[in-house]
Tab-separated table of C-alpha atoms in Angstrom:
chain	number	residue	atom	x	y	z
A	21	MET	CA	70.362	113.007	288.229
A	22	GLU	CA	72.136	109.717	288.992
A	23	LYS	CA	75.603	109.325	287.503
A	24	THR	CA	76.211	106.090	285.601
A	25	ALA	CA	79.180	104.333	284.043
A	26	LYS	CA	79.465	101.093	282.078
A	27	LEU	CA	82.108	98.356	281.981
A	28	THR	CA	81.948	95.587	279.383
A	29	VAL	CA	83.846	92.467	280.446
A	30	GLU	CA	84.736	90.388	277.381
A	31	LYS	CA	86.894	87.264	277.620
A	32	ASP	CA	88.305	87.735	274.107
A	33	PHE	CA	89.647	91.214	274.937
A	34	LYS	CA	92.815	89.969	276.588
A	35	ILE	CA	95.665	92.299	277.529
A	36	ALA	CA	97.977	89.578	278.862
A	37	GLU	CA	98.479	87.092	281.636
A	38	ILE	CA	99.403	89.071	284.759
A	39	ASP	CA	102.896	88.215	285.958
A	40	LYS	CA	102.563	87.570	289.695
A	41	ARG	CA	105.769	89.571	290.204
A	42	ILE	CA	103.845	92.839	289.736
A	43	TYR	CA	102.820	92.276	293.377
A	44	GLY	CA	106.440	92.498	294.528
A	45	SER	CA	107.871	94.765	297.188
A	46	PHE	CA	111.136	96.241	298.400
A	47	ILE	CA	113.354	96.149	301.499
A	48	GLU	CA	116.176	98.686	301.612
A	49	HIS	CA	118.758	99.160	304.331
A	50	LEU	CA	117.024	102.399	305.245
A	51	GLY	CA	115.459	103.576	308.485
A	52	ARG	CA	113.711	100.760	310.360
A	53	ALA	CA	112.979	98.546	307.357
A	54	VAL	CA	115.544	95.910	308.354
A	55	TYR	CA	116.544	96.639	311.949
A	56	GLY	CA	113.349	96.818	313.965
A	57	GLY	CA	111.313	95.925	310.887
A	58	ILE	CA	111.887	92.427	309.554
A	59	TRP	CA	114.613	91.646	312.150
A	60	GLN	CA	114.500	92.331	315.856
A	61	PRO	CA	116.142	89.753	318.132
A	62	GLY	CA	114.620	89.913	321.590
A	63	HIS	CA	111.170	90.892	320.369
A	64	LYS	CA	108.523	88.615	321.820
A	65	THR	CA	107.682	87.288	318.339
A	66	ALA	CA	111.304	86.848	317.170
A	67	ASP	CA	112.131	83.433	315.740
A	68	GLU	CA	115.397	81.505	316.111
A	69	ASP	CA	117.054	83.825	313.548
A	70	GLY	CA	115.766	87.048	315.101
A	71	PHE	CA	113.103	87.656	312.439
A	72	ARG	CA	109.794	89.025	313.683
A	73	ARG	CA	107.100	86.405	313.202
A	74	ASP	CA	104.325	89.008	313.375
A	75	VAL	CA	105.849	90.803	310.369
A	76	LEU	CA	106.361	87.533	308.493
A	77	ASP	CA	102.690	86.648	309.024
A	78	LEU	CA	101.555	89.957	307.490
A	79	VAL	CA	103.981	89.596	304.558
A	80	ARG	CA	102.778	86.052	303.876
A	81	GLU	CA	99.176	87.300	303.964
A	82	LEU	CA	100.085	89.732	301.152
A	83	ASN	CA	101.629	86.817	299.213
A	84	VAL	CA	104.541	88.939	297.965
A	85	PRO	CA	106.359	86.912	295.269
A	86	ILE	CA	109.580	88.945	294.932
A	87	VAL	CA	111.396	91.518	297.093
A	88	ARG	CA	114.017	93.966	295.821
A	89	TYR	CA	117.130	94.286	298.012
A	90	PRO	CA	119.271	96.019	299.435
A	91	GLY	CA	118.431	99.332	297.695
A	92	GLY	CA	117.506	101.825	296.490
A	93	ASN	CA	119.961	104.643	297.010
A	94	PHE	CA	121.709	102.490	299.638
A	95	VAL	CA	123.100	100.128	296.995
A	96	SER	CA	125.246	102.796	295.311
A	97	ASN	CA	127.720	102.715	298.219
A	98	PHE	CA	127.176	99.063	299.226
A	99	TYR	CA	130.172	96.796	299.777
A	100	TRP	CA	128.544	93.369	299.710
A	101	GLU	CA	131.582	91.682	301.240
A	102	ASP	CA	130.896	93.563	304.501
A	103	SER	CA	127.486	91.893	304.777
A	104	VAL	CA	128.615	88.243	304.743
A	105	GLY	CA	130.696	86.017	307.000
A	106	PRO	CA	130.806	85.872	310.806
A	107	VAL	CA	128.547	88.629	312.121
A	108	GLU	CA	130.962	89.648	314.865
A	109	GLU	CA	133.638	90.318	312.242
A	110	ARG	CA	131.509	92.523	309.996
A	111	PRO	CA	132.407	96.228	309.945
A	112	SER	CA	130.057	99.124	310.477
A	113	ARG	CA	130.086	101.673	307.655
A	114	LEU	CA	128.935	105.212	307.022
A	115	GLU	CA	125.846	104.909	304.819
A	116	LEU	CA	125.960	107.920	302.495
A	117	ALA	CA	122.497	107.836	300.921
A	118	TRP	CA	120.558	108.257	304.166
A	119	ARG	CA	123.389	109.565	306.405
A	120	SER	CA	123.058	106.605	308.768
A	121	THR	CA	125.429	103.973	310.151
A	122	GLU	CA	125.074	100.492	308.643
A	123	PRO	CA	126.054	97.770	311.168
A	124	ASN	CA	125.863	94.908	308.610
A	125	ARG	CA	124.141	92.579	311.063
A	126	ILE	CA	121.795	91.500	308.274
A	127	GLY	CA	123.307	90.732	304.897
A	128	ILE	CA	122.666	88.789	301.742
A	129	ASN	CA	122.563	85.314	303.307
A	130	GLU	CA	120.258	86.383	306.129
A	131	PHE	CA	117.964	88.227	303.733
A	132	ALA	CA	117.753	85.230	301.416
A	133	ALA	CA	116.792	83.109	304.421
A	134	TRP	CA	114.104	85.649	305.370
A	135	CYS	CA	112.718	85.574	301.826
A	136	ARG	CA	112.424	81.790	301.964
A	137	LYS	CA	110.396	82.140	305.164
A	138	ALA	CA	108.235	84.816	303.523
A	139	GLY	CA	107.672	82.717	300.383
A	140	ALA	CA	109.372	85.312	298.167
A	141	GLU	CA	112.242	85.435	295.702
A	142	VAL	CA	115.087	87.939	295.967
A	143	MET	CA	115.513	90.726	293.385
A	144	GLN	CA	119.157	91.637	293.999
A	145	ALA	CA	120.627	95.018	293.104
A	146	VAL	CA	124.325	95.550	292.373
A	147	ASN	CA	126.391	98.659	293.076
A	148	LEU	CA	127.170	100.541	289.871
A	149	GLY	CA	127.712	103.804	291.761
A	150	THR	CA	131.022	103.428	293.608
A	151	ARG	CA	131.788	99.998	292.118
A	152	GLY	CA	131.379	98.142	288.845
A	153	ILE	CA	131.789	94.943	286.814
A	154	GLU	CA	134.159	93.063	289.101
A	155	ALA	CA	132.131	93.498	292.302
A	156	ALA	CA	128.875	92.612	290.503
A	157	CYS	CA	130.369	89.425	289.039
A	158	ASN	CA	131.900	88.399	292.360
A	159	LEU	CA	128.534	88.854	294.090
A	160	LEU	CA	126.756	86.799	291.422
A	161	GLU	CA	129.351	84.031	291.755
A	162	TYR	CA	128.911	84.099	295.537
A	163	CYS	CA	125.125	83.850	295.276
A	164	ASN	CA	124.534	81.545	292.328
A	165	HIS	CA	127.562	79.369	291.509
A	166	PRO	CA	127.382	75.880	293.096
A	167	SER	CA	130.962	75.376	294.333
A	168	GLY	CA	134.604	75.042	293.386
A	169	THR	CA	135.469	78.723	292.897
A	170	LYS	CA	136.716	81.479	295.169
A	171	TYR	CA	133.383	83.147	295.898
A	172	SER	CA	131.118	80.100	295.780
A	173	ASP	CA	133.435	78.348	298.234
A	174	LEU	CA	133.432	81.476	300.389
A	175	ARG	CA	129.631	81.235	300.595
A	176	ILE	CA	129.929	77.590	301.612
A	177	ALA	CA	132.533	78.546	304.238
A	178	HIS	CA	129.949	81.041	305.547
A	179	GLY	CA	127.578	78.144	306.206
A	180	VAL	CA	125.425	78.369	303.063
A	181	LYS	CA	125.962	75.155	301.104
A	182	ASP	CA	123.326	75.587	298.404
A	183	PRO	CA	123.436	78.553	296.019
A	184	HIS	CA	120.683	81.162	296.367
A	185	ASN	CA	119.882	80.996	292.638
A	186	ILE	CA	118.757	84.624	292.497
A	187	LYS	CA	117.217	85.127	289.061
A	188	VAL	CA	116.511	88.875	288.847
A	189	TRP	CA	119.305	91.451	289.161
A	190	CYS	CA	119.078	95.251	289.037
A	191	LEU	CA	122.008	97.027	287.388
A	192	GLY	CA	122.375	99.837	289.919
A	193	ASN	CA	119.714	102.262	291.099
A	194	GLU	CA	118.508	105.664	289.833
A	195	MET	CA	121.819	106.374	288.175
A	196	ASP	CA	120.231	109.392	286.444
A	197	GLY	CA	119.783	111.143	289.813
A	198	PRO	CA	122.299	113.812	290.916
A	199	TRP	CA	121.606	112.654	294.503
A	200	GLN	CA	122.989	109.203	293.669
A	201	THR	CA	126.469	108.310	294.898
A	202	GLY	CA	128.373	107.746	291.657
A	203	HIS	CA	125.778	109.484	289.459
A	204	LYS	CA	126.507	109.063	285.758
A	205	THR	CA	125.410	110.421	282.425
A	206	ALA	CA	123.153	108.181	280.364
A	207	ALA	CA	126.027	107.200	278.066
A	208	GLU	CA	128.391	106.474	280.960
A	209	TYR	CA	125.765	104.383	282.698
A	210	GLY	CA	124.601	102.609	279.531
A	211	HIS	CA	128.137	101.554	278.677
A	212	LEU	CA	128.862	100.306	282.218
A	213	ALA	CA	125.504	98.508	282.486
A	214	ASP	CA	126.035	96.794	279.120
A	215	GLU	CA	129.504	95.554	280.022
A	216	THR	CA	128.341	94.427	283.468
A	217	ALA	CA	125.324	92.623	281.977
A	218	LYS	CA	127.417	90.754	279.421
A	219	ALA	CA	129.878	89.610	282.077
A	220	MET	CA	127.135	88.538	284.506
A	221	LYS	CA	125.353	86.494	281.837
A	222	GLN	CA	128.625	84.671	281.140
A	223	ILE	CA	128.512	83.475	284.755
A	224	ASP	CA	124.801	82.633	284.809
A	225	PRO	CA	122.922	82.850	281.476
A	226	SER	CA	119.595	82.152	283.233
A	227	ILE	CA	119.420	85.489	285.072
A	228	GLU	CA	117.203	88.415	284.077
A	229	LEU	CA	118.656	91.927	284.202
A	230	VAL	CA	116.962	95.261	284.886
A	231	LEU	CA	118.431	98.446	283.401
A	232	CYS	CA	117.959	101.714	285.333
A	233	GLY	CA	115.367	103.971	283.769
A	234	SER	CA	114.540	107.488	284.904
A	235	SER	CA	113.963	108.128	288.601
A	236	ASN	CA	110.639	109.821	287.838
A	237	THR	CA	108.799	111.589	285.033
A	238	GLY	CA	109.961	115.003	286.246
A	239	MET	CA	113.626	114.333	285.525
A	240	PRO	CA	114.957	116.764	282.896
A	241	THR	CA	116.601	113.840	281.073
A	242	PHE	CA	113.365	111.800	280.752
A	243	PRO	CA	112.851	110.001	278.359
A	244	GLU	CA	116.157	110.693	276.604
A	245	TRP	CA	117.872	108.748	279.411
A	246	GLU	CA	115.948	105.580	278.492
A	247	SER	CA	116.750	105.976	274.813
A	248	THR	CA	120.484	106.500	275.373
A	249	ALA	CA	120.926	103.793	278.016
A	250	LEU	CA	119.023	101.288	275.868
A	251	ASP	CA	121.115	102.261	272.861
A	252	TRP	CA	124.048	100.793	274.743
A	253	ALA	CA	122.473	97.895	276.578
A	254	TYR	CA	119.377	96.812	274.583
A	255	ASN	CA	120.733	93.421	273.579
A	256	SER	CA	122.109	92.485	277.002
A	257	VAL	CA	119.219	93.406	279.344
A	258	ASP	CA	115.636	92.203	279.761
A	259	TYR	CA	113.813	95.026	281.582
A	260	ILE	CA	114.029	98.733	282.213
A	261	SER	CA	112.982	100.194	285.563
A	262	LEU	CA	110.414	102.889	286.363
A	263	HIS	CA	110.140	104.726	289.688
A	264	GLN	CA	107.356	107.087	290.714
A	265	TYR	CA	105.966	108.452	293.974
A	266	TYR	CA	102.968	110.733	294.433
A	267	GLY	CA	101.832	113.035	297.216
A	268	ASN	CA	98.901	115.270	298.089
A	269	ARG	CA	101.070	118.297	298.831
A	270	PHE	CA	98.293	120.833	298.163
A	271	ASN	CA	95.592	118.945	300.057
A	272	ASP	CA	93.514	118.590	296.899
A	273	THR	CA	91.952	115.128	296.963
A	274	ALA	CA	90.509	115.221	293.436
A	275	ASN	CA	93.858	116.212	291.938
A	276	PHE	CA	95.684	113.663	294.092
A	277	LEU	CA	93.458	110.792	292.909
A	278	ALA	CA	94.017	111.808	289.278
A	279	GLN	CA	97.754	111.163	289.565
A	280	SER	CA	97.381	107.539	288.489
A	281	ASP	CA	96.711	109.034	285.015
A	282	ASP	CA	100.281	110.363	285.155
A	283	MET	CA	101.506	106.851	285.983
A	284	ASP	CA	99.607	105.533	282.946
A	285	HIS	CA	101.244	108.172	280.735
A	286	PHE	CA	104.679	107.333	282.203
A	287	ILE	CA	104.296	103.655	281.307
A	288	LYS	CA	103.094	104.428	277.776
A	289	THR	CA	106.028	106.803	277.204
A	290	VAL	CA	108.599	104.254	278.375
A	291	VAL	CA	107.028	101.513	276.243
A	292	ALA	CA	107.143	103.830	273.215
A	293	THR	CA	110.783	104.678	273.912
A	294	CYS	CA	111.738	100.994	274.244
A	295	ASP	CA	109.984	100.188	270.981
A	296	TYR	CA	111.647	103.144	269.238
A	297	VAL	CA	115.067	101.776	270.202
A	298	LYS	CA	113.939	98.289	269.163
A	299	ALA	CA	113.021	99.616	265.720
A	300	ARG	CA	116.254	101.555	265.414
A	301	LYS	CA	118.279	98.451	266.264
A	302	ARG	CA	116.153	96.127	264.099
A	303	ALA	CA	115.863	93.984	267.237
A	304	LYS	CA	113.517	91.032	267.674
A	305	LYS	CA	112.916	91.028	271.432
A	306	ASN	CA	110.849	93.467	273.461
A	307	ILE	CA	112.235	95.193	276.528
A	308	ASN	CA	109.645	94.816	279.273
A	309	LEU	CA	109.112	97.079	282.283
A	310	SER	CA	109.964	96.650	285.954
A	311	PHE	CA	108.087	99.321	287.923
A	312	ASP	CA	110.294	98.542	290.887
A	313	GLU	CA	109.517	101.585	293.033
A	314	TRP	CA	106.019	103.002	293.384
A	315	ASN	CA	103.891	104.360	296.216
A	316	VAL	CA	102.639	107.488	297.941
A	317	TRP	CA	105.512	109.313	299.659
A	318	PHE	CA	105.435	112.832	301.060
A	319	HIS	CA	104.134	112.814	304.630
A	320	ALA	CA	107.480	112.437	306.422
A	321	ASN	CA	109.713	114.571	304.169
A	322	GLU	CA	110.309	117.419	306.632
A	323	ALA	CA	111.023	115.097	309.560
A	324	ASP	CA	113.442	113.082	307.395
A	325	ASP	CA	115.378	116.188	306.337
A	326	ASP	CA	115.677	117.236	309.957
A	327	THR	CA	116.972	113.818	311.067
A	328	MET	CA	119.545	113.477	308.293
A	329	GLN	CA	120.842	117.048	308.610
A	330	ASN	CA	120.807	117.496	312.367
A	331	ARG	CA	121.145	113.979	313.818
A	332	PRO	CA	123.129	111.979	311.242
A	333	TRP	CA	124.900	108.592	311.527
A	334	GLN	CA	122.345	106.851	313.710
A	335	ILE	CA	121.698	103.125	313.372
A	336	ALA	CA	118.183	102.512	312.034
A	337	PRO	CA	116.741	105.975	312.692
A	338	HIS	CA	113.061	106.697	312.089
A	339	LEU	CA	113.093	107.697	308.404
A	340	LEU	CA	110.386	107.771	305.699
A	341	GLU	CA	107.740	106.620	308.164
A	342	ASP	CA	104.736	107.962	306.290
A	343	HIS	CA	101.481	107.343	308.146
A	344	TYR	CA	98.992	106.651	305.403
A	345	ASP	CA	95.421	107.899	305.367
A	346	PHE	CA	92.332	106.733	303.523
A	347	GLU	CA	92.891	108.770	300.354
A	348	ASP	CA	96.406	107.290	300.084
A	349	ALA	CA	94.800	103.839	299.992
A	350	LEU	CA	92.569	104.965	297.124
A	351	LEU	CA	95.531	106.158	295.057
A	352	VAL	CA	97.415	102.930	295.786
A	353	GLY	CA	94.375	101.045	294.469
A	354	LEU	CA	94.343	103.231	291.350
A	355	MET	CA	98.061	102.609	290.808
A	356	LEU	CA	97.511	98.849	291.100
A	357	ILE	CA	94.737	99.024	288.486
A	358	THR	CA	97.160	100.948	286.235
A	359	LEU	CA	99.802	98.222	286.589
A	360	MET	CA	97.240	95.535	285.707
A	361	LYS	CA	96.130	97.530	282.648
A	362	HIS	CA	99.696	97.290	281.335
A	363	ALA	CA	100.211	93.578	282.040
A	364	ASP	CA	101.458	93.094	278.484
A	365	ARG	CA	104.638	95.065	279.228
A	366	VAL	CA	104.857	95.598	283.005
A	367	LYS	CA	106.102	92.226	284.224
A	368	MET	CA	107.468	93.208	287.630
A	369	ALA	CA	106.656	95.927	290.140
A	370	CYS	CA	107.690	96.639	293.703
A	371	MET	CA	105.631	98.655	296.143
A	372	ALA	CA	108.270	100.668	297.967
A	373	GLN	CA	108.639	99.625	300.619
A	374	LEU	CA	107.390	96.723	302.745
A	375	VAL	CA	107.947	97.454	306.449
A	376	ASN	CA	108.129	100.809	308.345
A	377	VAL	CA	109.660	102.770	305.448
A	378	ILE	CA	106.810	104.158	303.242
A	379	ALA	CA	105.208	100.798	303.906
A	380	PRO	CA	101.919	98.916	304.236
A	381	ILE	CA	103.220	97.261	307.423
A	382	MET	CA	104.378	99.165	310.528
A	383	THR	CA	105.971	97.887	313.712
A	384	GLU	CA	106.360	99.135	317.246
A	385	GLU	CA	109.688	98.364	318.910
A	386	ASN	CA	108.184	96.635	321.925
A	387	GLY	CA	104.735	96.169	320.486
A	388	PRO	CA	102.834	94.734	317.560
A	389	ALA	CA	103.059	94.907	313.805
A	390	TRP	CA	99.993	96.402	312.145
A	391	ARG	CA	98.384	97.178	308.786
A	392	GLN	CA	98.381	100.681	307.315
A	393	THR	CA	95.475	101.803	305.105
A	394	ILE	CA	97.401	101.008	301.911
A	395	TYR	CA	97.796	97.379	303.009
A	396	TYR	CA	94.262	96.497	301.965
A	397	PRO	CA	94.120	97.366	298.241
A	398	PHE	CA	97.533	95.703	297.846
A	399	LEU	CA	96.198	92.601	299.623
A	400	HIS	CA	93.108	92.451	297.400
A	401	ALA	CA	95.097	92.937	294.186
A	402	SER	CA	97.661	90.301	295.133
A	403	LYS	CA	94.956	87.854	296.195
A	404	TYR	CA	92.426	88.306	293.405
A	405	GLY	CA	94.411	90.018	290.624
A	406	ARG	CA	96.035	86.856	289.301
A	407	GLY	CA	95.027	85.576	285.901
A	408	THR	CA	94.409	87.339	282.590
A	409	ALA	CA	93.930	91.090	282.549
A	410	LEU	CA	90.996	91.982	280.295
A	411	GLN	CA	90.958	95.205	278.284
A	412	PRO	CA	88.593	97.541	280.162
A	413	VAL	CA	85.878	98.781	277.797
A	414	LEU	CA	84.738	101.548	280.088
A	415	SER	CA	82.549	104.585	279.648
A	416	SER	CA	82.474	106.923	282.625
A	417	PRO	CA	81.566	110.502	283.517
A	418	LYS	CA	84.646	112.724	283.626
A	419	HIS	CA	85.908	115.719	285.559
A	420	ASP	CA	88.843	118.107	285.480
A	421	THR	CA	91.290	118.813	288.305
A	422	LEU	CA	94.080	121.298	288.930
A	423	ASP	CA	96.609	119.378	286.813
A	424	PHE	CA	94.498	116.922	284.799
A	425	THR	CA	91.653	117.071	282.290
A	426	ASP	CA	89.089	114.410	281.360
A	427	VAL	CA	89.661	112.368	284.503
A	428	THR	CA	87.249	109.428	284.577
A	429	ASP	CA	85.131	109.237	287.717
A	430	VAL	CA	85.505	105.455	287.598
A	431	GLU	CA	88.737	103.555	286.981
A	432	SER	CA	88.362	99.817	286.585
A	433	ILE	CA	89.798	96.568	285.293
A	434	ALA	CA	88.666	92.935	285.211
A	435	VAL	CA	90.897	89.923	285.798
A	436	TRP	CA	89.850	86.446	284.626
A	437	ASN	CA	91.257	83.460	286.494
A	438	GLU	CA	90.258	80.736	284.053
A	439	GLU	CA	91.658	77.926	286.193
A	440	LYS	CA	89.570	78.934	289.224
A	441	GLU	CA	86.612	80.010	287.040
A	442	GLU	CA	86.594	83.425	288.685
A	443	VAL	CA	86.363	86.979	287.388
A	444	THR	CA	87.310	89.906	289.618
A	445	VAL	CA	86.434	93.517	288.821
A	446	PHE	CA	88.496	96.175	290.602
A	447	ALA	CA	86.893	99.623	290.558
A	448	VAL	CA	87.659	102.969	292.183
A	449	ASN	CA	85.137	105.782	292.188
A	450	ARG	CA	87.473	108.772	292.455
A	451	SER	CA	84.734	111.389	292.304
A	452	VAL	CA	84.853	113.377	295.547
A	453	THR	CA	81.253	114.532	295.143
A	454	ASP	CA	79.098	111.778	293.612
A	455	ASP	CA	78.209	108.134	293.912
A	456	VAL	CA	78.262	106.399	290.528
A	457	VAL	CA	76.189	103.425	289.389
A	458	LEU	CA	78.421	101.076	287.363
A	459	ASP	CA	76.732	98.704	284.914
A	460	ILE	CA	78.941	95.636	284.429
A	461	ASP	CA	78.067	93.749	281.218
A	462	LEU	CA	78.950	90.086	281.784
A	463	ARG	CA	77.337	88.475	278.741
A	464	ALA	CA	80.664	86.867	277.822
A	465	PHE	CA	80.694	85.099	281.183
A	466	ALA	CA	77.320	83.377	281.191
A	467	GLY	CA	76.749	81.505	284.416
A	468	TYR	CA	79.088	83.672	286.466
A	469	ARG	CA	77.384	85.332	289.423
A	470	LEU	CA	78.526	87.835	292.038
A	471	CYS	CA	79.831	86.049	295.130
A	472	GLU	CA	81.382	88.962	297.043
A	473	HIS	CA	81.540	92.765	296.976
A	474	ILE	CA	84.381	94.127	299.108
A	475	VAL	CA	84.475	97.867	299.803
A	476	LEU	CA	87.040	100.185	301.355
A	477	GLU	CA	85.425	103.532	302.181
A	478	ASN	CA	85.519	106.246	304.798
A	479	SER	CA	83.855	109.626	305.164
A	480	ASP	CA	87.160	111.068	306.415
A	481	MET	CA	89.847	111.274	303.714
A	482	LYS	CA	92.476	111.752	306.440
A	483	ALA	CA	91.500	108.718	308.545
A	484	VAL	CA	94.561	106.656	309.506
A	485	ASN	CA	95.210	103.286	311.090
A	486	THR	CA	97.305	102.883	314.237
A	487	ALA	CA	98.519	99.961	316.307
A	488	GLU	CA	95.586	100.598	318.655
A	489	GLN	CA	92.824	101.263	316.126
A	490	GLN	CA	92.122	100.192	312.555
A	491	ALA	CA	89.914	103.045	311.347
A	492	VAL	CA	90.180	102.055	307.668
A	493	VAL	CA	89.321	98.420	307.005
A	494	PRO	CA	87.501	96.672	304.168
A	495	LYS	CA	84.005	95.321	304.587
A	496	THR	CA	81.757	93.053	302.576
A	497	VAL	CA	78.450	94.603	301.476
A	498	ALA	CA	75.374	92.963	299.971
A	499	ASP	CA	72.951	95.834	299.404
A	500	ARG	CA	74.537	97.752	296.501
A	501	THR	CA	74.002	95.413	293.556
A	502	ALA	CA	71.133	94.241	291.388
A	503	TYR	CA	70.999	92.131	288.226
A	504	GLU	CA	69.273	93.189	285.022
A	505	GLY	CA	69.700	90.148	282.782
A	506	GLU	CA	73.454	89.608	282.315
A	507	THR	CA	74.271	93.115	283.553
A	508	LEU	CA	75.088	93.793	287.174
A	509	ARG	CA	74.267	97.265	288.462
A	510	VAL	CA	76.518	98.218	291.356
A	511	LYS	CA	76.554	101.423	293.334
A	512	LEU	CA	80.078	102.736	293.813
A	513	ALA	CA	80.116	105.170	296.701
A	514	LYS	CA	82.085	108.373	296.113
A	515	THR	CA	85.791	107.951	296.851
A	516	SER	CA	85.682	104.173	297.346
A	517	TRP	CA	87.734	101.097	296.451
A	518	ASN	CA	85.619	98.169	295.274
A	519	VAL	CA	86.411	94.501	294.599
A	520	LEU	CA	83.620	92.576	292.872
A	521	ARG	CA	84.214	88.830	292.705
A	522	PHE	CA	82.277	86.610	290.312
A	523	ALA	CA	82.325	82.823	290.287
A	524	LYS	CA	80.811	80.226	287.961
């Protein structure tokens, strides 16, 4: 018997306008993200500043609006002063997070210039591991103050006349993690973050500040960490961060594709914790969420451990170079749908990371840049997932997996771009056994008709893309839909990512 699901798309059931910054990304001084990733003087595509044009083209295609920098774990031992000024005078440093050597050839000014070329804003992180209030304030003055002070004039002396005007700042990184240089208790961190935030907003009241939340849902201090840190800093910050990575460690595709349900639960728990603290403080404002690290990450773990333990202190070693397969792309699509479903509170998100390091874009040292499987759902979401997220009224068959019960076969959301008079339905059939026919009720959008059905599918869950061959690429299909009045019936192939675009 044919499996069916139903999605009702109703323009009055609005979640929120999607903040374009949920399609952000992340560049850390880690592995080949910077050196050999975005920057490689001498490469045949390098521009006048040494930035790879082939990488810039792929980043612009993704239309990434904001990029977090320079870490990540890297930032907790980052001395920003080493990364500015004449390049030949910059010191090399031992980089403790990834046991590498940081040559400081690319720093804040160069990265800001790269972001301008990429059409992105900078999300700047400050070191609250080995440093604190003074260093954070000096960096903000250097970046954002026009002129006439020690650090703004230093920037000008370094050849950067106009301030960078960086608007989003992260108050440290994963300070709950014992692996973090300068790890703190929630109370220690909350106090430091609050004092740093207050001082930074004296310098530039227009900035937005992100408080460190838990590093993942498995942390023993989650969600007490959020509650305690917000107790200290609620009134002085604007966002709290979430980080989460998933992996198919047991080679169980059905269980792997259910992990976006864990992401959904994570977001709901953090929202509830924020609102609990809001109630306790009798506060007026909401704390919104910055999901500023998310992706699949597990493929390269063993190789990374070997490199860091047995061959440490290299410059730009191959680290975290996960080669993504087709099922990874499906989970990335599911995670993007989850972010859209929480557009009322998730206002920023960063796929970690952008180039070479757990990334949608890979490069070869003397060769091309190319698209991994996960590139495509991110591209589609960034391109078509802008507008108002509509509450998904969805009924779907369900299944159980090793770790999850009542997993819907179909996960879906609709986005209405009123200005362009377009509606886009994103849908993943995560059943590993059955095609599902999805009935999309579009009565609320009379006159809108299907103009494109994009599909990402593959019979091999482990199919990967390489520089030589793109085995996993989207295609447009025209033979899987039929109208019955104002309802569109669409066949969703088992384990497939689907983008259905409707125009008036």
